[in-house]
């Protein structure tokens, strides 16, 4: 007998079941996975880890494989509007009933083992994908890599995108330490695609130690922008006249290049034409990354929540909105480098509007105000009852030729899209 009859009831229960919302380690979740899938049945698998760029890589891979005619599953997190967005088959979120059925099976298989919210979701995705006759599954690591629940599955190719300081309480206080955790997804004899040629040495070291096939940006593959598009190159392959990636920003060429490298390593197993790559680069979809909303004023959404992601936002603003006055609706989680982000954006934002979020991890208004004061920023408006009130105040005070930027958290972008899109 199933425990609950609605997806929301399952999710509400899962949030309270485990004593810690983040509990890294594979012992509990791997044990339940073996009960669910004793034969370890899985489709061809690409796992993606990194500080920033994971979602973009998965989106490019998903669109390209679909353009090639393959049946594709994609597991990502967090979601923007609906939990179902985390588990997609052929680009469509799976139905509530399918997730509830998977949750019920997981609940029966776990016995007395306590699982976190994320572990339940990961197991549900893997169970649904294993039963759905997929050609390939794409798995985005939630946090870290080595001890993340996604890592219970051995990938057939693995990508580590960029590395930056984030989640330091769990992953370490240096980029070398964090890189070592992210590289925990690499396997012996399997392609280890490293999307940052300037990243910490630890990522390459781990790949070499486990005997993975190291394919690093700048060495094994690279890209070059041209007048009529761009070109991707590896030691033995070249693809010319590629269209610009669907997502804006220089970093998206690096993410797209890493995705192409993964596709090429699996070419003997799933053949993909250059035309399918071109089509997928253009058709990829991803909410909340430099997402522009036309109108007066123009609105820009970005989920960037650490200094590295915010640097790419600054580069984007310099390129596409030079000399434009920017007003920002802002919130961040309290465990993020809020001061670092504010220091980077201090010369870009004319007025800040602090938006309250109903989330236990969110920085409170008092905490944000204190950090703003410490940074010497006084162009701040606060005291709003909720996101809607903060947004409406910002929109009213943003001129038609100015930009209203909403950034700092997935949850903030979700608030906007759920109420105003």
Short mmCIF file of C-alpha atoms in Angstrom, two decimals:
data_model
loop_
_atom_site.label_atom_id
_atom_site.label_comp_id
_atom_site.label_asym_id
_atom_site.label_seq_id
_atom_site.Cartn_x
_atom_site.Cartn_y
_atom_site.Cartn_z
CA UNK A 1 0.00 0.00 0.00
CA UNK A 2 1.39 3.35 -1.02
CA UNK A 3 2.11 5.85 1.74
CA UNK A 4 0.70 8.94 -0.07
CA UNK A 5 -1.52 9.59 -3.06
CA UNK A 6 -0.08 12.92 -4.24
CA UNK A 7 3.37 14.11 -5.26
CA UNK A 8 3.25 17.10 -2.92
CA UNK A 9 2.45 14.87 0.04
CA UNK A 10 5.45 12.68 -0.77
CA UNK A 11 7.74 15.72 -1.05
CA UNK A 12 6.49 17.28 2.18
CA UNK A 13 7.16 14.02 4.01
CA UNK A 14 10.63 13.60 2.47
CA UNK A 15 11.67 17.07 3.63
CA UNK A 16 11.10 16.00 7.25
CA UNK A 17 12.16 12.34 7.07
CA UNK A 18 15.93 12.69 7.22
CA UNK A 19 17.62 14.58 10.09
CA UNK A 20 19.89 16.55 7.72
CA UNK A 21 18.88 18.16 4.40
CA UNK A 22 22.39 17.56 3.02
CA UNK A 23 24.00 14.27 4.04
CA UNK A 24 26.81 13.32 1.68
CA UNK A 25 27.75 9.65 1.45
CA UNK A 26 26.87 6.69 -0.76
CA UNK A 27 26.34 3.90 1.76
CA UNK A 28 22.63 4.38 2.44
CA UNK A 29 21.52 5.32 -1.05
CA UNK A 30 23.65 2.63 -2.75
CA UNK A 31 22.12 -0.03 -0.53
CA UNK A 32 18.60 0.99 -1.50
CA UNK A 33 19.61 1.21 -5.17
CA UNK A 34 20.79 -2.42 -5.08
CA UNK A 35 17.41 -3.45 -3.69
CA UNK A 36 15.59 -1.56 -6.42
CA UNK A 37 17.88 -2.63 -9.25
CA UNK A 38 19.77 -5.80 -8.29
CA UNK A 39 20.97 -6.32 -11.87
CA UNK A 40 22.32 -2.73 -12.00
CA UNK A 41 20.40 -2.17 -15.22
CA UNK A 42 21.02 1.26 -16.71
CA UNK A 43 21.10 3.07 -20.04
CA UNK A 44 24.31 4.55 -21.43
CA UNK A 45 25.21 7.29 -18.94
CA UNK A 46 26.92 10.69 -18.95
CA UNK A 47 27.45 12.25 -15.52
CA UNK A 48 28.14 15.99 -15.20
CA UNK A 49 29.72 17.70 -12.17
CA UNK A 50 31.21 21.14 -11.54
CA UNK A 51 30.52 24.39 -9.74
CA UNK A 52 28.92 26.20 -12.68
CA UNK A 53 27.85 25.03 -16.13
CA UNK A 54 26.39 21.63 -15.20
CA UNK A 55 22.85 22.51 -16.23
CA UNK A 56 24.00 24.03 -19.51
CA UNK A 57 26.05 20.96 -20.40
CA UNK A 58 23.12 18.66 -19.70
CA UNK A 59 20.81 20.89 -21.75
CA UNK A 60 23.17 20.78 -24.74
CA UNK A 61 23.60 17.01 -24.47
CA UNK A 62 19.86 16.49 -24.14
CA UNK A 63 19.03 18.63 -27.18
CA UNK A 64 21.77 17.12 -29.36
CA UNK A 65 20.91 13.49 -28.61
CA UNK A 66 17.24 14.23 -29.16
CA UNK A 67 18.08 15.89 -32.49
CA UNK A 68 19.91 12.66 -33.35
CA UNK A 69 16.69 10.70 -32.85
CA UNK A 70 17.55 9.07 -29.51
CA UNK A 71 15.37 8.57 -26.46
CA UNK A 72 16.94 10.65 -23.67
CA UNK A 73 16.46 10.91 -19.92
CA UNK A 74 17.82 13.91 -18.00
CA UNK A 75 18.06 14.35 -14.24
CA UNK A 76 18.86 17.85 -12.99
CA UNK A 77 18.38 19.99 -9.90
CA UNK A 78 17.06 22.18 -8.47
CA UNK A 79 13.82 22.81 -10.30
CA UNK A 80 12.47 26.25 -11.13
CA UNK A 81 8.70 25.82 -11.04
CA UNK A 82 7.72 22.16 -10.65
CA UNK A 83 9.52 19.23 -9.07
CA UNK A 84 8.84 17.19 -12.22
CA UNK A 85 11.34 19.36 -14.13
CA UNK A 86 14.09 17.40 -12.39
CA UNK A 87 13.22 14.17 -14.21
CA UNK A 88 12.69 14.53 -17.96
CA UNK A 89 12.23 12.05 -20.77
CA UNK A 90 12.60 13.38 -24.30
CA UNK A 91 12.52 16.93 -22.98
CA UNK A 92 9.25 16.55 -21.06
CA UNK A 93 8.91 16.39 -17.27
CA UNK A 94 7.55 13.01 -16.23
CA UNK A 95 4.06 12.77 -14.75
CA UNK A 96 3.24 12.95 -11.04
CA UNK A 97 1.93 9.39 -11.09
CA UNK A 98 5.22 7.99 -12.39
CA UNK A 99 7.23 9.78 -9.69
CA UNK A 100 4.80 8.71 -6.96
CA UNK A 101 5.06 5.09 -8.11
CA UNK A 102 8.86 5.31 -7.98
CA UNK A 103 8.72 6.88 -4.50
CA UNK A 104 6.48 4.09 -3.29
CA UNK A 105 8.91 1.44 -4.53
CA UNK A 106 11.84 3.25 -2.94
CA UNK A 107 9.94 3.50 0.36
CA UNK A 108 9.27 -0.25 0.30
CA UNK A 109 12.87 -1.09 -0.60
CA UNK A 110 14.57 1.13 1.98
CA UNK A 111 13.30 -0.67 5.07
CA UNK A 112 14.65 1.25 8.08
CA UNK A 113 17.16 3.25 6.01
CA UNK A 114 16.59 7.00 6.19
CA UNK A 115 16.98 8.89 2.91
CA UNK A 116 17.26 12.61 2.21
CA UNK A 117 15.00 14.56 -0.13
CA UNK A 118 17.71 14.58 -2.81
CA UNK A 119 18.43 10.86 -2.41
CA UNK A 120 14.75 10.00 -2.89
CA UNK A 121 14.70 12.10 -6.07
CA UNK A 122 17.89 10.57 -7.44
CA UNK A 123 16.67 7.03 -6.85
CA UNK A 124 13.32 7.89 -8.44
CA UNK A 125 15.03 9.25 -11.55
CA UNK A 126 17.28 6.19 -11.87
CA UNK A 127 14.32 3.81 -11.39
CA UNK A 128 12.17 5.64 -13.94
CA UNK A 129 15.01 5.81 -16.46
CA UNK A 130 15.89 2.12 -16.03
CA UNK A 131 12.29 1.19 -16.82
CA UNK A 132 11.79 3.58 -19.76
CA UNK A 133 13.79 1.99 -22.60
CA UNK A 134 16.16 4.94 -22.94
CA UNK A 135 19.14 5.18 -25.25
CA UNK A 136 21.02 7.44 -22.82
CA UNK A 137 20.60 9.07 -19.42
CA UNK A 138 22.20 12.37 -18.40
CA UNK A 139 22.83 12.83 -14.67
CA UNK A 140 23.67 16.18 -13.10
CA UNK A 141 25.48 15.97 -9.77
CA UNK A 142 23.67 17.85 -7.02
CA UNK A 143 26.57 18.75 -4.74
CA UNK A 144 30.20 17.76 -5.09
CA UNK A 145 30.64 14.48 -6.91
CA UNK A 146 32.48 11.77 -4.98
CA UNK A 147 29.81 11.45 -2.27
CA UNK A 148 26.79 12.70 -4.21
CA UNK A 149 23.92 10.24 -4.68
CA UNK A 150 24.26 10.42 -8.47
CA UNK A 151 27.68 8.78 -8.12
CA UNK A 152 26.19 5.38 -7.30
CA UNK A 153 25.96 4.90 -11.08
CA UNK A 154 29.12 4.28 -13.11
CA UNK A 155 29.12 6.69 -16.07
CA UNK A 156 30.23 5.86 -19.60
CA UNK A 157 31.60 9.40 -19.89
CA UNK A 158 32.01 12.05 -17.20
CA UNK A 159 32.27 15.83 -17.44
CA UNK A 160 33.63 18.22 -14.82
CA UNK A 161 32.93 21.80 -15.86
CA UNK A 162 34.41 24.71 -13.87
CA UNK A 163 35.54 24.72 -10.25
CA UNK A 164 35.03 27.61 -7.84
CA UNK A 165 34.53 28.19 -4.12
CA UNK A 166 31.00 27.10 -3.26
CA UNK A 167 29.50 24.74 -0.66
CA UNK A 168 32.78 25.04 1.25
CA UNK A 169 31.28 23.60 4.44
CA UNK A 170 30.83 20.28 2.66
CA UNK A 171 33.49 20.24 -0.07
CA UNK A 172 36.49 22.07 1.35
CA UNK A 173 37.81 25.60 1.58
CA UNK A 174 40.12 25.61 -1.46
CA UNK A 175 39.53 25.07 -5.16
CA UNK A 176 41.99 22.16 -5.06
CA UNK A 177 39.93 20.42 -2.38
CA UNK A 178 36.66 21.11 -4.17
CA UNK A 179 38.12 19.91 -7.47
CA UNK A 180 39.13 16.65 -5.83
CA UNK A 181 35.55 16.09 -4.68
CA UNK A 182 34.06 16.95 -8.08
CA UNK A 183 36.51 14.59 -9.84
CA UNK A 184 35.16 11.71 -7.77
CA UNK A 185 32.80 10.92 -10.66
CA UNK A 186 35.70 9.71 -12.86
CA UNK A 187 36.14 5.97 -13.50
CA UNK A 188 38.97 3.75 -14.79
CA UNK A 189 39.13 3.60 -18.57
CA UNK A 190 36.26 6.08 -18.96
CA UNK A 191 36.51 9.49 -20.64
CA UNK A 192 37.14 12.23 -18.05
CA UNK A 193 36.21 15.45 -19.82
CA UNK A 194 37.53 18.54 -18.05
CA UNK A 195 35.91 21.73 -19.32
CA UNK A 196 38.28 24.26 -17.74
CA UNK A 197 41.89 24.47 -18.86
CA UNK A 198 42.66 26.87 -15.98
CA UNK A 199 41.04 24.75 -13.28
CA UNK A 200 42.69 23.22 -10.21
CA UNK A 201 45.33 20.58 -10.83
CA UNK A 202 43.54 18.20 -8.47
CA UNK A 203 40.87 17.41 -11.10
CA UNK A 204 43.49 16.09 -13.53
CA UNK A 205 45.38 14.33 -10.74
CA UNK A 206 42.30 12.37 -9.63
CA UNK A 207 41.53 11.41 -13.23
CA UNK A 208 45.07 10.13 -13.69
CA UNK A 209 45.07 8.30 -10.36
CA UNK A 210 41.92 6.33 -11.17
CA UNK A 211 43.10 5.54 -14.70
CA UNK A 212 40.49 7.58 -16.54
CA UNK A 213 41.08 8.84 -20.08
CA UNK A 214 41.88 12.53 -19.53
CA UNK A 215 40.38 14.89 -22.13
CA UNK A 216 40.95 18.48 -21.03
CA UNK A 217 39.89 21.69 -22.73
CA UNK A 218 42.88 23.29 -24.45
CA UNK A 219 44.70 19.98 -24.83
CA UNK A 220 42.39 17.24 -26.09
CA UNK A 221 39.81 19.63 -27.55
CA UNK A 222 39.24 23.32 -28.13
CA UNK A 223 37.05 25.79 -29.97
CA UNK A 224 37.53 28.92 -32.06
CA UNK A 225 34.95 31.56 -32.85
CA UNK A 226 34.75 32.59 -36.51
CA UNK A 227 32.90 35.09 -38.66
CA UNK A 228 30.31 32.51 -39.74
CA UNK A 229 29.91 30.76 -36.38
CA UNK A 230 32.48 28.71 -34.53
CA UNK A 231 34.60 25.61 -34.90
CA UNK A 232 35.17 22.68 -32.54
CA UNK A 233 38.37 20.67 -32.81
CA UNK A 234 39.94 17.61 -31.24
CA UNK A 235 43.06 15.69 -32.21
CA UNK A 236 41.30 13.82 -35.01
CA UNK A 237 37.98 15.63 -35.58
CA UNK A 238 36.84 19.06 -36.67
CA UNK A 239 33.33 20.49 -36.88
CA UNK A 240 32.96 23.83 -38.68
CA UNK A 241 30.11 26.30 -39.13
CA UNK A 242 28.57 25.63 -35.74
CA UNK A 243 25.81 28.08 -34.74
CA UNK A 244 26.20 30.14 -31.56
CA UNK A 245 24.93 28.22 -28.50
CA UNK A 246 21.32 28.87 -27.54
CA UNK A 247 22.49 30.34 -24.21
CA UNK A 248 24.38 33.62 -24.14
CA UNK A 249 27.86 34.19 -22.75
CA UNK A 250 31.40 33.19 -23.67
CA UNK A 251 31.33 30.41 -21.07
CA UNK A 252 28.62 28.65 -23.04
CA UNK A 253 31.09 27.92 -25.84
CA UNK A 254 33.16 26.05 -23.27
CA UNK A 255 30.13 24.18 -21.97
CA UNK A 256 29.02 23.29 -25.50
CA UNK A 257 32.55 22.17 -26.37
CA UNK A 258 32.65 19.84 -23.36
CA UNK A 259 29.28 18.37 -24.35
CA UNK A 260 30.53 17.75 -27.90
CA UNK A 261 33.65 16.03 -26.55
CA UNK A 262 31.47 13.67 -24.51
CA UNK A 263 29.33 12.94 -27.56
CA UNK A 264 32.40 12.18 -29.66
CA UNK A 265 33.77 9.74 -27.07
CA UNK A 266 30.51 7.79 -27.20
CA UNK A 267 30.18 8.00 -30.99
CA UNK A 268 30.83 4.26 -31.48
CA UNK A 269 27.87 3.51 -29.20
CA UNK A 270 25.47 6.31 -30.18
CA UNK A 271 26.32 7.88 -33.52
CA UNK A 272 25.56 11.60 -33.79
CA UNK A 273 25.84 13.61 -37.01
CA UNK A 274 27.34 17.08 -37.20
CA UNK A 275 23.94 18.36 -38.30
CA UNK A 276 22.34 16.98 -35.12
CA UNK A 277 24.99 18.81 -33.11
CA UNK A 278 24.21 22.04 -34.93
CA UNK A 279 20.48 21.59 -34.40
CA UNK A 280 20.86 20.74 -30.71
CA UNK A 281 23.10 23.72 -29.97
CA UNK A 282 20.33 25.99 -31.24
CA UNK A 283 17.34 24.19 -29.71
CA UNK A 284 18.67 23.64 -26.17
CA UNK A 285 16.47 25.15 -23.47
CA UNK A 286 17.27 26.26 -19.94
CA UNK A 287 15.33 28.60 -17.67
CA UNK A 288 16.98 31.25 -15.52
CA UNK A 289 20.37 31.60 -17.20
CA UNK A 290 20.61 35.08 -18.70
CA UNK A 291 16.91 34.73 -19.49
CA UNK A 292 15.66 37.95 -21.04
CA UNK A 293 12.03 39.05 -20.68
CA UNK A 294 10.99 41.65 -23.23
CA UNK A 295 8.97 44.63 -22.08
CA UNK A 296 9.30 48.03 -20.52
CA UNK A 297 11.51 47.76 -18.63
CA UNK A 298 13.41 44.75 -19.93
CA UNK A 299 13.91 42.08 -17.27
CA UNK A 300 16.92 39.77 -17.02
CA UNK A 301 16.85 36.61 -14.88
CA UNK A 302 19.96 34.81 -13.72
CA UNK A 303 20.33 32.06 -11.12
CA UNK A 304 24.05 32.74 -10.56
CA UNK A 305 24.78 32.42 -6.84
CA UNK A 306 28.56 32.39 -6.43
CA UNK A 307 31.37 34.74 -7.52
CA UNK A 308 32.38 32.69 -10.56
CA UNK A 309 28.82 32.66 -11.89
CA UNK A 310 28.44 36.36 -11.14
CA UNK A 311 31.62 37.12 -13.09
CA UNK A 312 30.04 35.54 -16.16
CA UNK A 313 26.96 37.70 -15.48
CA UNK A 314 29.15 40.82 -15.36
CA UNK A 315 30.81 39.84 -18.65
CA UNK A 316 27.37 39.35 -20.19
CA UNK A 317 26.17 42.75 -18.96
CA UNK A 318 29.27 44.44 -20.37
CA UNK A 319 28.65 42.83 -23.77
CA UNK A 320 24.89 43.16 -24.11
CA UNK A 321 23.92 46.05 -21.79
CA UNK A 322 26.82 48.53 -21.86
CA UNK A 323 26.06 51.93 -20.34
CA UNK A 324 22.60 50.75 -19.20
CA UNK A 325 21.47 51.62 -15.66
CA UNK A 326 20.66 48.45 -13.74
CA UNK A 327 18.25 47.95 -10.85
CA UNK A 328 18.49 44.59 -9.04
CA UNK A 329 16.01 42.49 -7.11
CA UNK A 330 18.29 40.35 -4.99
CA UNK A 331 18.37 37.48 -2.53
CA UNK A 332 20.83 34.71 -1.74
CA UNK A 333 21.12 31.67 0.45
CA UNK A 334 22.89 32.43 3.71
CA UNK A 335 25.67 29.85 3.09
CA UNK A 336 26.83 31.65 -0.07
CA UNK A 337 29.56 34.27 -0.49
CA UNK A 338 27.16 37.21 -0.35
CA UNK A 339 29.85 39.77 0.40
CA UNK A 340 31.96 38.59 -2.53
CA UNK A 341 29.03 38.87 -4.91
CA UNK A 342 28.11 42.37 -3.70
CA UNK A 343 31.68 43.55 -4.03
CA UNK A 344 31.78 42.35 -7.64
CA UNK A 345 28.45 43.96 -8.55
CA UNK A 346 28.79 47.24 -6.62
CA UNK A 347 29.63 49.30 -9.71
CA UNK A 348 26.96 47.68 -11.89
CA UNK A 349 23.80 48.18 -9.81
CA UNK A 350 22.13 51.57 -9.35
CA UNK A 351 19.60 50.42 -6.74
CA UNK A 352 19.21 47.14 -4.85
CA UNK A 353 15.82 45.76 -3.77
CA UNK A 354 16.06 43.03 -1.13
CA UNK A 355 13.41 40.37 -1.70
CA UNK A 356 12.34 38.11 1.20
CA UNK A 357 12.27 34.40 0.37
CA UNK A 358 10.23 31.77 2.19
CA UNK A 359 13.09 29.30 2.46
CA UNK A 360 14.92 28.20 5.62
CA UNK A 361 18.28 28.47 3.84
CA UNK A 362 17.70 32.04 2.63
CA UNK A 363 19.63 34.93 4.14
CA UNK A 364 17.26 37.02 6.24
CA UNK A 365 16.63 40.69 5.50
CA UNK A 366 18.60 41.63 8.63
CA UNK A 367 21.55 39.51 7.53
CA UNK A 368 21.54 41.02 4.05
CA UNK A 369 21.26 44.56 5.39
CA UNK A 370 24.23 43.96 7.68
CA UNK A 371 26.37 42.65 4.80
CA UNK A 372 25.38 45.60 2.62
CA UNK A 373 26.42 47.99 5.40
CA UNK A 374 29.73 46.18 5.83
CA UNK A 375 30.35 46.58 2.09
CA UNK A 376 29.58 50.30 2.27
CA UNK A 377 26.53 50.00 0.01
CA UNK A 378 23.67 52.33 0.90
CA UNK A 379 21.70 52.30 -2.37
CA UNK A 380 19.44 49.64 -0.89
CA UNK A 381 15.70 49.35 -0.40
CA UNK A 382 14.32 46.74 1.99
CA UNK A 383 11.42 46.11 4.33
CA UNK A 384 9.23 44.45 1.70
CA UNK A 385 6.64 41.92 2.80
CA UNK A 386 7.47 39.43 0.06
CA UNK A 387 9.04 39.00 -3.36
CA UNK A 388 6.04 40.47 -5.16
CA UNK A 389 6.22 43.71 -3.22
CA UNK A 390 9.98 44.02 -3.82
CA UNK A 391 9.60 43.30 -7.52
CA UNK A 392 6.76 45.77 -8.02
CA UNK A 393 8.74 48.51 -6.29
CA UNK A 394 11.76 47.79 -8.47
CA UNK A 395 9.71 47.69 -11.67
CA UNK A 396 8.00 50.99 -10.82
CA UNK A 397 11.37 52.69 -10.31
CA UNK A 398 13.14 51.23 -13.35
CA UNK A 399 13.01 53.42 -16.46
CA UNK A 400 11.93 52.03 -19.81
CA UNK A 401 15.50 52.25 -21.14
CA UNK A 402 16.97 50.67 -17.99
CA UNK A 403 17.38 47.02 -16.99
CA UNK A 404 15.70 45.20 -14.11
CA UNK A 405 17.95 42.34 -13.03
CA UNK A 406 16.63 39.52 -10.84
CA UNK A 407 19.51 37.37 -9.60
CA UNK A 408 21.20 35.56 -6.75
CA UNK A 409 19.24 32.33 -6.32
CA UNK A 410 17.24 29.66 -8.13
CA UNK A 411 14.47 30.32 -5.62
CA UNK A 412 14.34 34.02 -6.50
CA UNK A 413 14.05 33.32 -10.24
CA UNK A 414 11.38 30.73 -9.43
CA UNK A 415 9.38 33.36 -7.53
CA UNK A 416 9.34 35.62 -10.57
CA UNK A 417 8.48 32.91 -13.10
CA UNK A 418 5.72 31.43 -10.94
CA UNK A 419 4.03 34.79 -10.38
CA UNK A 420 4.72 36.91 -13.46
CA UNK A 421 5.67 34.72 -16.45
#
